[in-house]
Tab-separated table of C-alpha atoms and ligand atoms in Angstrom:
chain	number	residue	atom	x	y	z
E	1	UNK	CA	5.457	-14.562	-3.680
E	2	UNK	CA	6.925	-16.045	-6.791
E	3	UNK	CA	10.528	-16.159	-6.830
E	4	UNK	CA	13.137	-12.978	-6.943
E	5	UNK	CA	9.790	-10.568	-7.007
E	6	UNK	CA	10.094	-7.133	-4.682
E	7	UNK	CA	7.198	-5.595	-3.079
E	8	UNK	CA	7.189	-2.675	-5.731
E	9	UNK	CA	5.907	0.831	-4.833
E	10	UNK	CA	7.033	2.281	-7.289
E	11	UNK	CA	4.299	5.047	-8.804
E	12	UNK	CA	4.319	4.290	-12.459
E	13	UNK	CA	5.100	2.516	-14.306
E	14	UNK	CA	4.144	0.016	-11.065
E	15	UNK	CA	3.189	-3.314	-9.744
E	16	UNK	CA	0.516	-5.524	-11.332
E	17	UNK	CA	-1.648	-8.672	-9.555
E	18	UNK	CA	0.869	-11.508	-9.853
E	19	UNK	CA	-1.910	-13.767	-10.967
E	20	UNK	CA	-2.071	-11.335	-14.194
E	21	UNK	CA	1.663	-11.684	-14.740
E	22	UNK	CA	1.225	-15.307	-14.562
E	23	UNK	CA	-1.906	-16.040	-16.738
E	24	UNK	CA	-0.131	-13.304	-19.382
E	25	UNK	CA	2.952	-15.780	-19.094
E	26	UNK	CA	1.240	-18.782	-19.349
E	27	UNK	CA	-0.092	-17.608	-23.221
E	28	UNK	CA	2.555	-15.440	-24.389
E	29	UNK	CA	3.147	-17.831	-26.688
E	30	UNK	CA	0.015	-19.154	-28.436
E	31	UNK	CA	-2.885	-16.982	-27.778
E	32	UNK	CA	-6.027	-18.409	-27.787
E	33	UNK	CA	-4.976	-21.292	-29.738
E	34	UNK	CA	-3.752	-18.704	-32.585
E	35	UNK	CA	-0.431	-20.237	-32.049
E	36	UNK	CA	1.134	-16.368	-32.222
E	37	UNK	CA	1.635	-14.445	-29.383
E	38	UNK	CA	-0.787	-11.192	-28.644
E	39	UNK	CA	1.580	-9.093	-29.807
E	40	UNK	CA	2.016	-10.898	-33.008
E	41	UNK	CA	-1.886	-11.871	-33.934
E	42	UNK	CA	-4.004	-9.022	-35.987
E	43	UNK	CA	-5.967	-5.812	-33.755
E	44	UNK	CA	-8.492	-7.005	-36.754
E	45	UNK	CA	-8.808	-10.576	-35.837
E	46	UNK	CA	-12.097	-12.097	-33.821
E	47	UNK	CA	-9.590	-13.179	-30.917
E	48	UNK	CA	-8.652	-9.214	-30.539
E	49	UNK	CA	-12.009	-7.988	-30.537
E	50	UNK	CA	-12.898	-10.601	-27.497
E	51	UNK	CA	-9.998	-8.954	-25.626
E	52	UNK	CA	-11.404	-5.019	-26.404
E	53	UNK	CA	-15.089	-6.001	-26.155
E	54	UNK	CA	-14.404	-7.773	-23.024
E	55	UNK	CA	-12.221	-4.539	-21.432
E	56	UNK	CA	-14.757	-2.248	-22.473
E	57	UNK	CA	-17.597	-4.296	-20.893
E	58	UNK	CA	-15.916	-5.168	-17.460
E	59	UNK	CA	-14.672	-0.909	-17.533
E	60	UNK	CA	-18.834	-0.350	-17.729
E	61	UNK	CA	-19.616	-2.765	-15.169
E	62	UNK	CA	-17.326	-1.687	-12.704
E	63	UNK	CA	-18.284	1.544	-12.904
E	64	UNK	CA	-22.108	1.105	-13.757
E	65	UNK	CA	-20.897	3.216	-17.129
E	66	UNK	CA	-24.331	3.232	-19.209
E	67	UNK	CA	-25.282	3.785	-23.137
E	68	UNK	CA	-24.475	7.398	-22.613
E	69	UNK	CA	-20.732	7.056	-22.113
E	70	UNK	CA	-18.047	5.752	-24.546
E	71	UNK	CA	-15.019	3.973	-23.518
E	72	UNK	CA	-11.930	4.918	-25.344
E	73	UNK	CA	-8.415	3.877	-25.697
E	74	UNK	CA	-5.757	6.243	-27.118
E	75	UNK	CA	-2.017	6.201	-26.923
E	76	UNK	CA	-0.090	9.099	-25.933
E	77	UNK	CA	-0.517	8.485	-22.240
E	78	UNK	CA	-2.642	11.210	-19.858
E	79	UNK	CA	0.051	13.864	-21.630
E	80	UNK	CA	-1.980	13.767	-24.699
E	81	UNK	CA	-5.629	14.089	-22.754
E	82	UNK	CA	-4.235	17.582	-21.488
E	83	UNK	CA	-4.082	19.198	-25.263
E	84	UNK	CA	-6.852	16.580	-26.680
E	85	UNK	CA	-9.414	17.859	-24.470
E	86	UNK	CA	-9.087	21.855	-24.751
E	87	UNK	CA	-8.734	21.441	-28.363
E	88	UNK	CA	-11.943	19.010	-28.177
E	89	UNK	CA	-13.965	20.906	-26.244
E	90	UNK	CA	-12.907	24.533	-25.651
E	91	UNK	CA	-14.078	26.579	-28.863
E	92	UNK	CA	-13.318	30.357	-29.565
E	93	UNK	CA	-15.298	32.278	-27.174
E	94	UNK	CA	-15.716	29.088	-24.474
E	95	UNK	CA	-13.929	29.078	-21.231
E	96	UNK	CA	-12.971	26.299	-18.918
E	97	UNK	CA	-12.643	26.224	-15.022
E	98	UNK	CA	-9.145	24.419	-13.784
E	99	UNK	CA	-7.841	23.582	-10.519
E	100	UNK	CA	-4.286	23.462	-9.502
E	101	UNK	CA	-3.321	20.475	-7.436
E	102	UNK	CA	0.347	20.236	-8.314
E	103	UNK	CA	2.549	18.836	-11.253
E	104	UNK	CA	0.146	17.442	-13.699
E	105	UNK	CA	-2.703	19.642	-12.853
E	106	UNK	CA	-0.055	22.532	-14.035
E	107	UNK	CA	0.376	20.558	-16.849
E	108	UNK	CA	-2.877	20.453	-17.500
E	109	UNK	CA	-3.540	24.097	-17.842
E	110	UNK	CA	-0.101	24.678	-19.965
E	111	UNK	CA	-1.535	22.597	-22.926
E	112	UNK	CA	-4.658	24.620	-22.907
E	113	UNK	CA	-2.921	28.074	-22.291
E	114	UNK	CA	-0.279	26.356	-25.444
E	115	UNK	CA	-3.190	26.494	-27.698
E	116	UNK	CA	-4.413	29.994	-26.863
E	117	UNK	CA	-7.646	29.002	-25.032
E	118	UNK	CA	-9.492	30.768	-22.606
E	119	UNK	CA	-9.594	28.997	-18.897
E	120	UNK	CA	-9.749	30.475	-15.110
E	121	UNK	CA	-7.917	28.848	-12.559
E	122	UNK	CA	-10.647	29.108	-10.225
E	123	UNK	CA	-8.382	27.627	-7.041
E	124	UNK	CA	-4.586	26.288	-6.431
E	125	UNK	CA	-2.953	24.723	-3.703
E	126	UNK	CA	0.783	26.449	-4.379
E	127	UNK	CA	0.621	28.420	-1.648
E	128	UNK	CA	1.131	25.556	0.804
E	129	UNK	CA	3.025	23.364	-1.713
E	130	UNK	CA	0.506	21.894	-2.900
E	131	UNK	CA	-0.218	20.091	0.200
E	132	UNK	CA	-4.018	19.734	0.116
E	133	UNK	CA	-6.844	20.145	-2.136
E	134	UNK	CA	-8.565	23.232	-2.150
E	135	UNK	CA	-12.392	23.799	-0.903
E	136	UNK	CA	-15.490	26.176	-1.193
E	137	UNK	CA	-14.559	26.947	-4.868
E	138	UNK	CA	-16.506	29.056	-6.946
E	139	UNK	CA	-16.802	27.984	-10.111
E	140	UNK	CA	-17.754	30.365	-13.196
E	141	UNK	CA	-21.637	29.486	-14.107
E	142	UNK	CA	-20.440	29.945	-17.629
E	143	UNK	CA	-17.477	27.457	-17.759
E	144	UNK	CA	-18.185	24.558	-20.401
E	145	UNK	CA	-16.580	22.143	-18.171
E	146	UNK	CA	-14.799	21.932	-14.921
E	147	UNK	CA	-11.147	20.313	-15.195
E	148	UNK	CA	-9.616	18.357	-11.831
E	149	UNK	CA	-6.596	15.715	-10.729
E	150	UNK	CA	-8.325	13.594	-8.564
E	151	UNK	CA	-5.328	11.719	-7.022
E	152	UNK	CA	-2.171	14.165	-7.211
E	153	UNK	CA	0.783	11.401	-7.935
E	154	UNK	CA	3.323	13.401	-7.213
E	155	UNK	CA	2.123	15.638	-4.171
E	156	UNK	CA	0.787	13.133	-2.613
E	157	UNK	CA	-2.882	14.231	-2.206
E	158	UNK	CA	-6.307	12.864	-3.714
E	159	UNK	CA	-10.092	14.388	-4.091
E	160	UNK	CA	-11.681	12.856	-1.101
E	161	UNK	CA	-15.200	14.165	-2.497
E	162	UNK	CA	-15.783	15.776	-5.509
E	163	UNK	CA	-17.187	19.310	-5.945
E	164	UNK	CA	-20.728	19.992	-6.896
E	165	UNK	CA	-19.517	22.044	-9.778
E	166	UNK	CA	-23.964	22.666	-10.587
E	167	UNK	CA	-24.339	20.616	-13.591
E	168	UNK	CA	-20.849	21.480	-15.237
E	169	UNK	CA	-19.521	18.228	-16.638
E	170	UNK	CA	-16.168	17.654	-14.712
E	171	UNK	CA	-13.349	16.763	-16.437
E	172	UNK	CA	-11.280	14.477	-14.547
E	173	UNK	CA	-7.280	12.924	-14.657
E	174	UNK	CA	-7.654	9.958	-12.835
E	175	UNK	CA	-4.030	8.307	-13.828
E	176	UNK	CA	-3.370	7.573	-10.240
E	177	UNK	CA	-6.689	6.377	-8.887
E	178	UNK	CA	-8.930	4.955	-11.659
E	179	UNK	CA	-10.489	2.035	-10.619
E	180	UNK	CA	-9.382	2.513	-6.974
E	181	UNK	CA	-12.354	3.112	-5.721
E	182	UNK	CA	-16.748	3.418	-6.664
E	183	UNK	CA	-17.533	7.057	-8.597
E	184	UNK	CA	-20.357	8.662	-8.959
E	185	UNK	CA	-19.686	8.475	-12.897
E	186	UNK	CA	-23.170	11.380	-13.537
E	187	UNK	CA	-20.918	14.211	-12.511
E	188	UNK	CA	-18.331	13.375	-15.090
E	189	UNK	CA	-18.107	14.524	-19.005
E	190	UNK	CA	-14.568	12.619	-19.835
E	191	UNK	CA	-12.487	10.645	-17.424
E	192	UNK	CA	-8.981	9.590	-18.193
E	193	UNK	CA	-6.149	7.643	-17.135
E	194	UNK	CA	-2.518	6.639	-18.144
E	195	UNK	CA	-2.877	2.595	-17.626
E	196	UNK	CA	0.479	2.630	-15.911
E	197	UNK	CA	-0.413	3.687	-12.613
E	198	UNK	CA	-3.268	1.235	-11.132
E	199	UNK	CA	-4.737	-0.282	-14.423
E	200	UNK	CA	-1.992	-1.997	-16.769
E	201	UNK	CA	1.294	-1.370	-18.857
E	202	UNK	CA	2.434	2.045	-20.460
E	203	UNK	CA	0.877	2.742	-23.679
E	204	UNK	CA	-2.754	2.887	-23.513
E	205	UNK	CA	-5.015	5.783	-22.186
E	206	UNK	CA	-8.098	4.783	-20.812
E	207	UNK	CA	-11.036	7.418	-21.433
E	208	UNK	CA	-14.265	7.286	-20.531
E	209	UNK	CA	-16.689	9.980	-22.606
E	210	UNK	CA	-20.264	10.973	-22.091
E	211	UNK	CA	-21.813	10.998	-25.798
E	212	UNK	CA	-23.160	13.763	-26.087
E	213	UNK	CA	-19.983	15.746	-25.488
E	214	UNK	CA	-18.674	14.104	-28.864
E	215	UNK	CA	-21.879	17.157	-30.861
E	216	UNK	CA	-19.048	19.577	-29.467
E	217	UNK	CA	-16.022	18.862	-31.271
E	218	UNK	CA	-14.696	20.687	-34.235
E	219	UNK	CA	-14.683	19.520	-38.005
E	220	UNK	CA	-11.041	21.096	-37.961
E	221	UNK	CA	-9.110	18.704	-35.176
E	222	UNK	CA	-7.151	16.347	-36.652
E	223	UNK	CA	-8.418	12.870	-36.891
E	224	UNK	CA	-5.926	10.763	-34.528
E	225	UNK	CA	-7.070	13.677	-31.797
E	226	UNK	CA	-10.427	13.942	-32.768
E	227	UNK	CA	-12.894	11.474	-29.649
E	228	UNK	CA	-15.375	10.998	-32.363
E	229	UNK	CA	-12.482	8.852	-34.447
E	230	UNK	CA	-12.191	6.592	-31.751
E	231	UNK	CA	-16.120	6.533	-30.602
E	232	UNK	CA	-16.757	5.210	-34.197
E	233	UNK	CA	-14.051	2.523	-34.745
E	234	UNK	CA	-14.360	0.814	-31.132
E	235	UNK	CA	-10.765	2.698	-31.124
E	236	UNK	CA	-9.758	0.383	-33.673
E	237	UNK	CA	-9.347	3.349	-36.669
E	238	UNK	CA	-5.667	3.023	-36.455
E	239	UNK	CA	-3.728	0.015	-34.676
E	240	UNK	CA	-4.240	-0.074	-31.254
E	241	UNK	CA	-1.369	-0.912	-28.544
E	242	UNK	CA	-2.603	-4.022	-28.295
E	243	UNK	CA	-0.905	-5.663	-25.369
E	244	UNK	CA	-1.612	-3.049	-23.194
E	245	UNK	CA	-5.590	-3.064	-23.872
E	246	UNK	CA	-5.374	-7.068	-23.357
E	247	UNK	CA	-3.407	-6.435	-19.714
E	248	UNK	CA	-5.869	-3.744	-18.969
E	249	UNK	CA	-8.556	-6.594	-19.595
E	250	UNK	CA	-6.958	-8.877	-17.909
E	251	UNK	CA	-6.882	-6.278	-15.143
E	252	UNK	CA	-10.518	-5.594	-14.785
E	253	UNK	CA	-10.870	-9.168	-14.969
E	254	UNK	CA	-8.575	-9.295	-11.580
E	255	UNK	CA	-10.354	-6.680	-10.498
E	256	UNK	CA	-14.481	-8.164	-11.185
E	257	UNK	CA	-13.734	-11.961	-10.440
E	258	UNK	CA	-11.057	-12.242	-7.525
E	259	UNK	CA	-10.962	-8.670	-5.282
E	260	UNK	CA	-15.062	-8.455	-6.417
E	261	UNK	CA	-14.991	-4.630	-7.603
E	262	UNK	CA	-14.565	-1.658	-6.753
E	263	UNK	CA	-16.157	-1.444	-3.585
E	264	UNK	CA	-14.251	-4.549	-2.181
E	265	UNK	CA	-11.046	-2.687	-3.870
E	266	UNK	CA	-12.137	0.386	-1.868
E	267	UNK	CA	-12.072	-0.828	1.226
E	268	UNK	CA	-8.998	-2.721	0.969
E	269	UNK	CA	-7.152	0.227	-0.336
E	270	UNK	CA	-8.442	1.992	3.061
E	271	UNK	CA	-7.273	-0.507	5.237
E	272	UNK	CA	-3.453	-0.483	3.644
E	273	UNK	CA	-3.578	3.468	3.884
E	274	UNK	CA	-5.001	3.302	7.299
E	275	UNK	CA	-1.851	0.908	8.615
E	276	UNK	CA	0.414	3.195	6.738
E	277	UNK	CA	-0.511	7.019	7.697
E	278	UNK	CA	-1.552	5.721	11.158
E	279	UNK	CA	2.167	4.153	12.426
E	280	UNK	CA	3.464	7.211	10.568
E	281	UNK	CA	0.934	9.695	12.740
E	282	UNK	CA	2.005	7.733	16.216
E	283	UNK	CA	5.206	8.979	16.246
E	284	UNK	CA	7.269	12.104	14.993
E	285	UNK	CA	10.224	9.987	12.676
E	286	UNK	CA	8.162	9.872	9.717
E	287	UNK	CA	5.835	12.679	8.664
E	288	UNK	CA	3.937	12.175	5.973
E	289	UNK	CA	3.448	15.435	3.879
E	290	UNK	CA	-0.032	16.172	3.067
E	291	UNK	CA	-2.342	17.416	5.369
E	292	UNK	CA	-4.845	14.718	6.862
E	293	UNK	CA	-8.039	15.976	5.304
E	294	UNK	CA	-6.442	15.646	1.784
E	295	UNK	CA	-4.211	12.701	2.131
E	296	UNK	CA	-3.940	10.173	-1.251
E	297	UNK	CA	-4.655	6.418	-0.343
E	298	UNK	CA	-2.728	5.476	-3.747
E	299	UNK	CA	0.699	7.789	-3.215
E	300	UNK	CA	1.698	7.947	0.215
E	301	UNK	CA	4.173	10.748	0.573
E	302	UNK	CA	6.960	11.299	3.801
E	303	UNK	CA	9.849	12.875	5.251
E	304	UNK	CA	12.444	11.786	7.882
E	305	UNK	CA	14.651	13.934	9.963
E	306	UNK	CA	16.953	14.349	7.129
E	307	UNK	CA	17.968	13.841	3.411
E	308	UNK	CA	20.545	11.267	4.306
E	309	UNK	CA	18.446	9.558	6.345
E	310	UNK	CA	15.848	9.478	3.395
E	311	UNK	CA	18.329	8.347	1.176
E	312	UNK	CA	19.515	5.786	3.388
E	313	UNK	CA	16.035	4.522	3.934
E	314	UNK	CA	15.264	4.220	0.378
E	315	UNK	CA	18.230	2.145	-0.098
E	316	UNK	CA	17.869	-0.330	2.931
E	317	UNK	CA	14.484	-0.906	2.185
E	318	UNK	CA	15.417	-1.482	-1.832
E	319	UNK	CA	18.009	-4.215	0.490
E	320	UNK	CA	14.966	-5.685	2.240
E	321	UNK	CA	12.603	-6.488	-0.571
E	322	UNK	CA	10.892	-3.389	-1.023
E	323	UNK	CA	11.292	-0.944	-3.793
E	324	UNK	CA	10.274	2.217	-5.579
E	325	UNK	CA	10.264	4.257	-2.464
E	326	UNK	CA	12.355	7.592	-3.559
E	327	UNK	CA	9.852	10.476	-3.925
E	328	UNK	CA	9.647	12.493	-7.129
E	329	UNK	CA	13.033	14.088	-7.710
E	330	UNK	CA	10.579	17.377	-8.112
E	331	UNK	CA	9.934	17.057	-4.401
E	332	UNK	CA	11.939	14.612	-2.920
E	333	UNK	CA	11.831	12.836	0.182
E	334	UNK	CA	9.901	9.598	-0.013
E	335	UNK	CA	6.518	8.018	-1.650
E	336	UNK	CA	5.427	4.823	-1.010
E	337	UNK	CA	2.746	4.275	-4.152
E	338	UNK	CA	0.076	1.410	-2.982
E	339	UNK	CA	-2.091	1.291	-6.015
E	340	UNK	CA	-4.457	-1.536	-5.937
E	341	UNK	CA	-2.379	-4.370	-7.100
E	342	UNK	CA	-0.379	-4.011	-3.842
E	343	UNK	CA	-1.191	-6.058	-0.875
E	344	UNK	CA	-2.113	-5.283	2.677
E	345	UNK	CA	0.647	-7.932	3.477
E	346	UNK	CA	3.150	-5.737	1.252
E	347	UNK	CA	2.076	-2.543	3.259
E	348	UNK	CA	2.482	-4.085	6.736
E	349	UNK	CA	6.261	-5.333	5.386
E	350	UNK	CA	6.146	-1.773	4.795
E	351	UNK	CA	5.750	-0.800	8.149
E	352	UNK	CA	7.531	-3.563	9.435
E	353	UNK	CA	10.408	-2.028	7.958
E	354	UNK	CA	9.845	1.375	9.509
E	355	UNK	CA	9.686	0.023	12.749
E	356	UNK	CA	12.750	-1.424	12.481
E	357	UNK	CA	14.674	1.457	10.628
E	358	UNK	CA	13.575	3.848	13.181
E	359	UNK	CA	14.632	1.787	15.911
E	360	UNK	CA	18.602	1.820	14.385
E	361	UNK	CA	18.491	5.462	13.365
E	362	UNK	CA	15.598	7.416	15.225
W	1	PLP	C1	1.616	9.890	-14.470
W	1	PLP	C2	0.539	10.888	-14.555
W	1	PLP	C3	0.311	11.607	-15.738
W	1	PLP	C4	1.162	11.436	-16.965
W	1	PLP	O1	0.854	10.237	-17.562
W	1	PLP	P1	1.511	9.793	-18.956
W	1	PLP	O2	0.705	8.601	-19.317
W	1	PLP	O3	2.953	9.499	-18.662
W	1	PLP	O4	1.370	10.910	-19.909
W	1	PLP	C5	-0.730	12.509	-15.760
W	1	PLP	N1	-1.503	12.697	-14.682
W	1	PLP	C6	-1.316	12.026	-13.522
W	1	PLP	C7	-2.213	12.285	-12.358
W	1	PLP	C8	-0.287	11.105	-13.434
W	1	PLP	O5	-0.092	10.438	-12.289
């Protein structure tokens, strides 16, 4: 590890490959030969369109995206996805089918109430506190599309499976998990996801729209909300944020030529769950919060015996090279987020740690 770096768990803004650090380092400076940095040179200029061409075409490889989808990137983080898609898609007279998984599914369905439309929250997981993701849902035949949080961030729970929801495009925040794993991309009408989480830096939303969805929108939304603005300008109608699309690229680039996609990526991000939840399930110090069938393998949420020990935890660990492990100060207790960038050998410094906290305090 290079020099004064932490194992970082934080959940987001979080860690990103080193090697992507590096080769960002290496031409901060004189891009390309440009002699001007990336975030100096023209979104207009042939040497930006490599880097968007290039992040759009490794996004549709790794997901085996084809003709029918459009990859998008708009700022406003996922935030903006929860009022651009109701307004978007959900006319007068439409409904939409939710799910509550926690925090930003709740968000979700604010922005959408905010604007007066009709939805049904056709299942929720508040009455166990949001510890699992809910099952056997019935989901109204009429619903124009299905909206879910497939990795809940803050709760600490992910979509092992996703529903057959009979043909209803889902809808789908994927901040927390995008790219974490192979999807079955048919099911899907628009996919989204903040790029701070397991894809890049703050400032670009990565959305991934099936075509045809684009006949639905209103003449009336305005045009920096409007998908078709950004479908027709290789969302380049406005300036993009330009670093962030060319660390997303470099990214997917991480993520194609060195791990060797997303089912390589999958089955390492198993492996650093498995270590984690199973020392945590072989004894009774640390509990880890959401029930097994419904656990996340990006946010990795816990409990010790008590607050102080939490607390104390958090900053020992901070002591010992390893940081970002306070849980939401919604929730509280702890979170260990191991997004794809971090390393099975960060995890087992995790544990490592455990084992040796325990030992002093359990
Ligand atoms: C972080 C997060 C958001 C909010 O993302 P912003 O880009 O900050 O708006 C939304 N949904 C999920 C699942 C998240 O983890």
């Amino acid at each position: 590890m290079a020099a004064n770096r932490i194992h970082n768990f934080n959940p987001g803004p979080a860690t990103l490959p080193l090697s992507v650090l590096e080769e960002i380092q290496q031409n901060f400076l004189d891009f390309k030969g440009t002699g001007m940095s990336i975030t100096e040179i023209s979104h207009r200029s042939r040497e930006f369109d490599d880097v968007i061409n290039d992040a759009v075409a490794r996004t549709r490889r790794l997901l085996g995206l084809d003709d029918n989808f459009e990859v998008l990137f708009i700022q406003g983080g996922a935030s903006l996805q929860f009022a651009m898609i109701p307004m978007n898609f959900l006319a007068g007279g439409q409904s939409a089918d939710y799910v509550d998984t926690g925090t930003w599914a709740t968000k979700a369905i604010k922005e959408a109430r905010l604007q007066g439309k009709t939805i049904a929250v056709v299942a929720s997981s508040e009455d166990e506190n949001y510890s699992y993701i809910p099952k056997n849902i019935a989901f109204n035949e009429d619903a124009v599309y299905v909206h879910l949080t497939s990795n809940n961030t803050i709760k600490g729970t992910q979509w092992a499976q996703f529903p057959d929801t009979r043909g209803i495009p889902i809808i789908c925040d994927m901040s927390s998990d995008m790219m974490s794993r192979p999807l079955d991309v048919q099911k899907f009408g628009l996919l989204y996801a903040g790029a701070q989480k397991n894809i890049g830096p703050a400032g670009a939303c990565l959305v991934i729209l099936r075509r045809d969805l684009l006949d639905r929108i209103p003449e009336t939304v305005p045009t920096m909300l409007n998908y078709s603005t950004f479908a027709a300008k290789n969302s380049l109608y406005n300036t993009p944020p330009c670093f962030a699309i060319y660390t997303i690229q470099l990214v997917l680039k991480w993520l194609e030529e060195i791990i060797g996609g997303l089912g390589k990526m999958a089955a390492i991000n198993q492996s650093k769950a498995q270590l984690l939840y199973g020392f945590m399930d072989s004894g009774d110090f640390y509990r880890a919060t959401a029930r097994p069938d419904s656990r996340s393998l990006m946010n990795v949420t816990f409990r010790l015996p008590s607050e102080e020990l939490e607390k104390q935890f958090v900053e020992q660990a901070l002591a010992n090279g390893l940081g970002g492990l306070k849980g939401h100060r919604s929730v509280g207790g702890c979170r260990a987020s191991i997004y794809n960038a971090i390393t099975l050998e960060a995890v087992q410094a995790l544990v490592d740690f455990m084992k040796s906290f325990e030992k002093e305090n359990g």
